[in-house]
Coordinates of C-alpha atoms in Angstrom, one line a residue:
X1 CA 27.4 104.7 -97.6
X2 CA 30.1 107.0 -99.5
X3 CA 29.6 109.8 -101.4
X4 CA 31.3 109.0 -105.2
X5 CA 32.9 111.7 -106.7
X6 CA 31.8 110.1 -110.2
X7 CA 29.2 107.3 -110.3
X8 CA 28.6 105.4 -113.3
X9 CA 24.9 103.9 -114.1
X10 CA 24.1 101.8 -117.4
X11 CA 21.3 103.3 -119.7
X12 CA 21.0 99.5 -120.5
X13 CA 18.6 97.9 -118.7
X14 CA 18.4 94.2 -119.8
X15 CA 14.5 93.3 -118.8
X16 CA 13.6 95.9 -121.0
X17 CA 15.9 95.6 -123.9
X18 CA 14.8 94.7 -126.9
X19 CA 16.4 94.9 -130.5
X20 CA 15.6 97.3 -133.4
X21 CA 15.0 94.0 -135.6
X22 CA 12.8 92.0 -133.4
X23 CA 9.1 91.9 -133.3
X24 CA 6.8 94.0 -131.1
X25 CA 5.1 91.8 -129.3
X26 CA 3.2 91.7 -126.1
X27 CA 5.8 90.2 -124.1
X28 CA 5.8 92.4 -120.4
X29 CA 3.3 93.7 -118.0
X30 CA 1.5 96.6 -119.6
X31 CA 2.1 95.8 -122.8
X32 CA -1.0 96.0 -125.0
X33 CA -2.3 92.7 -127.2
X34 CA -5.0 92.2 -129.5
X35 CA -7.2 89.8 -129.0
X36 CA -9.1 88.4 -132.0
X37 CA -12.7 87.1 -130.4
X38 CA -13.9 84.0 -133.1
X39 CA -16.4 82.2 -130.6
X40 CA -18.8 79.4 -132.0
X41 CA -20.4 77.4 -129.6
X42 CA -23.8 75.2 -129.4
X43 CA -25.4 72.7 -127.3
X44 CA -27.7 69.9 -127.5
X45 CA -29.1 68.0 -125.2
X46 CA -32.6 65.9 -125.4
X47 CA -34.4 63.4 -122.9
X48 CA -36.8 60.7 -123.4
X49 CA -38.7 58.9 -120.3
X50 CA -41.1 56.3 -120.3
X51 CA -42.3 53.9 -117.6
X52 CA -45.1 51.9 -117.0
X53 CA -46.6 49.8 -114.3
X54 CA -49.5 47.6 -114.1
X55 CA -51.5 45.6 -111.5
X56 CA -54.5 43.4 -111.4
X57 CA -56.3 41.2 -109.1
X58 CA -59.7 39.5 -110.0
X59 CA -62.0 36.7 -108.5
X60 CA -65.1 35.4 -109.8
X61 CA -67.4 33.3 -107.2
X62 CA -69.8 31.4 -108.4
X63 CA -72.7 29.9 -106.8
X64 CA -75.5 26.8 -108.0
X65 CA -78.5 25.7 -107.4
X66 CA -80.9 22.9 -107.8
X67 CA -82.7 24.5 -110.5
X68 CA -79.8 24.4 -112.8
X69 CA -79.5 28.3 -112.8
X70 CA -76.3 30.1 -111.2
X71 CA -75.8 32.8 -109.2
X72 CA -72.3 34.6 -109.9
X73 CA -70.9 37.3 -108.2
X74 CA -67.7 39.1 -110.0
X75 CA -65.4 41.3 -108.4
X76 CA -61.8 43.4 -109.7
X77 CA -59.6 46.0 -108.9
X78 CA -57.1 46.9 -111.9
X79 CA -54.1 49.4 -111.1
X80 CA -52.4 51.6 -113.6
X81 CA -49.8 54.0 -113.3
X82 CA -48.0 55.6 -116.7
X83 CA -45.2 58.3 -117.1
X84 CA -44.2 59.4 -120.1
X85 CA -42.1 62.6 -120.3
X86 CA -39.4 64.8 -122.8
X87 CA -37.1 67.0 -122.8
X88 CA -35.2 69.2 -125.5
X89 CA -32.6 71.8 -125.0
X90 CA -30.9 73.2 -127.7
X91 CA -28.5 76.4 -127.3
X92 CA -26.5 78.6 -129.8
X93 CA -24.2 81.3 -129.4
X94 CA -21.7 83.5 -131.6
X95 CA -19.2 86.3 -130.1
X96 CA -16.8 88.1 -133.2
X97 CA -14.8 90.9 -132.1
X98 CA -11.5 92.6 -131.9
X99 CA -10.3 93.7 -128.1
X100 CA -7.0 95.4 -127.5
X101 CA -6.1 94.1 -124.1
X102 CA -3.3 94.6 -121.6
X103 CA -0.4 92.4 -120.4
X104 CA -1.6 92.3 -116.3
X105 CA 1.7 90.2 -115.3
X106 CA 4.1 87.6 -116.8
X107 CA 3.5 84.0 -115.1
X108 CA 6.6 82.3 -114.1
X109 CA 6.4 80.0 -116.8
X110 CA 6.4 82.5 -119.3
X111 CA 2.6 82.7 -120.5
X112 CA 1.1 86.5 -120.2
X113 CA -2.1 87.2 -118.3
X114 CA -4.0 89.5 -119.9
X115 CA -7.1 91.5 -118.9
X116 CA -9.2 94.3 -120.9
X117 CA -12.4 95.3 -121.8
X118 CA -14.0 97.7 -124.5
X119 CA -17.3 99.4 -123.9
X120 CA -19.0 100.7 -126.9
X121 CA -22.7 103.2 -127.0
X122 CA -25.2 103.5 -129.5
X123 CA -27.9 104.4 -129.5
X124 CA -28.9 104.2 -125.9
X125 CA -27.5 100.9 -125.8
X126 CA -24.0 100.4 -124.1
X127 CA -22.5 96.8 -125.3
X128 CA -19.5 95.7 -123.2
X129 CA -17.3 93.3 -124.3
X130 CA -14.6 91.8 -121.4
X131 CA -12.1 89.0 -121.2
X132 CA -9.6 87.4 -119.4
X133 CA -7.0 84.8 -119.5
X134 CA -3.6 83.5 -120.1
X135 CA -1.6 83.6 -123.5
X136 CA 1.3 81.3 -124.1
X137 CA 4.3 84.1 -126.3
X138 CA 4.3 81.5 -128.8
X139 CA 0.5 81.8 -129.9
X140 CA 0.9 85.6 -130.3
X141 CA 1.6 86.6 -134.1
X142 CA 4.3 88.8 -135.5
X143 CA 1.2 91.3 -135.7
X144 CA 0.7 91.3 -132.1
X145 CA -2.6 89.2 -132.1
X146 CA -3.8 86.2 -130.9
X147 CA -7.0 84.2 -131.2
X148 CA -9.5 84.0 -128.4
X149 CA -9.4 80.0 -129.2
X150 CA -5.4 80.7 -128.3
X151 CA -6.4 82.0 -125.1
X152 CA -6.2 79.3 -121.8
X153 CA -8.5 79.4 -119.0
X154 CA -10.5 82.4 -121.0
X155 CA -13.5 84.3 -119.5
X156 CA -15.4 86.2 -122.2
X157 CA -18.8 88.1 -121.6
X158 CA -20.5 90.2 -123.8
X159 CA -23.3 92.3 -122.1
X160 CA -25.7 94.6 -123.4
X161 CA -27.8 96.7 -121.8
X162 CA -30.3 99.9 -123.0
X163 CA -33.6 100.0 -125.1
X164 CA -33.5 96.7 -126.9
X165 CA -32.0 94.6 -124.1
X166 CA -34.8 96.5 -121.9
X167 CA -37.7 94.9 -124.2
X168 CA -36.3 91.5 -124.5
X169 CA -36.3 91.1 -120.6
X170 CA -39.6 89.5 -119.8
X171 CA -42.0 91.6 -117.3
X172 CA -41.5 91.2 -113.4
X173 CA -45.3 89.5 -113.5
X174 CA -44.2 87.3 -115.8
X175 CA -40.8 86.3 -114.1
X176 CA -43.3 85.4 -110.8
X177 CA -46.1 83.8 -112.8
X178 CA -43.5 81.4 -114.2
X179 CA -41.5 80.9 -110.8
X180 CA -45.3 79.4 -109.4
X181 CA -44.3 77.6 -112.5
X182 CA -47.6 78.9 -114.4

């Protein structure tokens, strides 16, 4: 390789260009995005069960005699068998939040994967808040926001953990007692 007595480089780099008058939006790894978090969701799911089966057998033998009185000898066996059982599960849940995530890498068809959590403590009690996904640019406002409803293939989790998560665990007897299912 030579030695140039002058060599020229561009300050323009084209993959990182971008004009005065567009918008600043996520749009390359590293860029930060705000994720608006409006999660509604509920469940519910019942059962009902009933079956019955039923079996006789009887025989009645009867006996006479000269006297004009009878002699009878009765016999039966009856079988019964009954189920009847229910079932009722109902679940709801509700996540609203704000999260300023990052940009992790640009898929090749153009959607952004993005990646971030937010961890936030009062009180003795630490509530993290986490989410990941892919965002198509199109979804993403001219504020630099998108919906969590917006976001494909998303993983949300809100944890808390501290004094009131603490009490609202049941107590180890109580996890055992009800895995002997008492």
């Amino acid at each position: 390789m030579q030695a140039c007595a002058a060599c020229a480089v561009s300050l323009y780099q084209e993959e990182k260009y971008q004009p005065l008058t567009a918008d600043r939006k996520a749009r390359q790894a590293g860029d930060a995005l705000t994720v608006l978090i409006y999660e509604n969701a509920s469940a519910t799911s019942s059962a009902n069960t009933s079956a019955a089966r039923d079996a006789g057998v009887q025989a009645r033998l009867e006996l006479g005699h000269d006297s004009g009185m009878s002699a009878g000898t009765r016999g039966g066996i009856k079988f019964n068998n009954q189920l009847d059982g229910r079932g009722r599960t109902q679940r709801e849940g509700r996540v609203l939040g704000t999260i300023t995530v990052r940009v992790v890498s640009v898929l090749d068809n153009g959607d952004l994967a993005i990646a971030g959590e937010q961890v936030l403590d009062v009180n003795n009690e630490r509530q993290q808040i986490r989410i990941e996904g892919k965002v198509r640019p199109q979804d993403v406002s001219d504020g630099n926001t998108v919906q969590s409803t917006r976001v494909a293939e998303a993983r949300i989790s809100y944890v808390g953990d501290g004094d009131i998560a603490e009490r609202q665990r049941s107590a180890w007897w109580q996890r055992m007692l009800t895995w002997f299912g008492m």
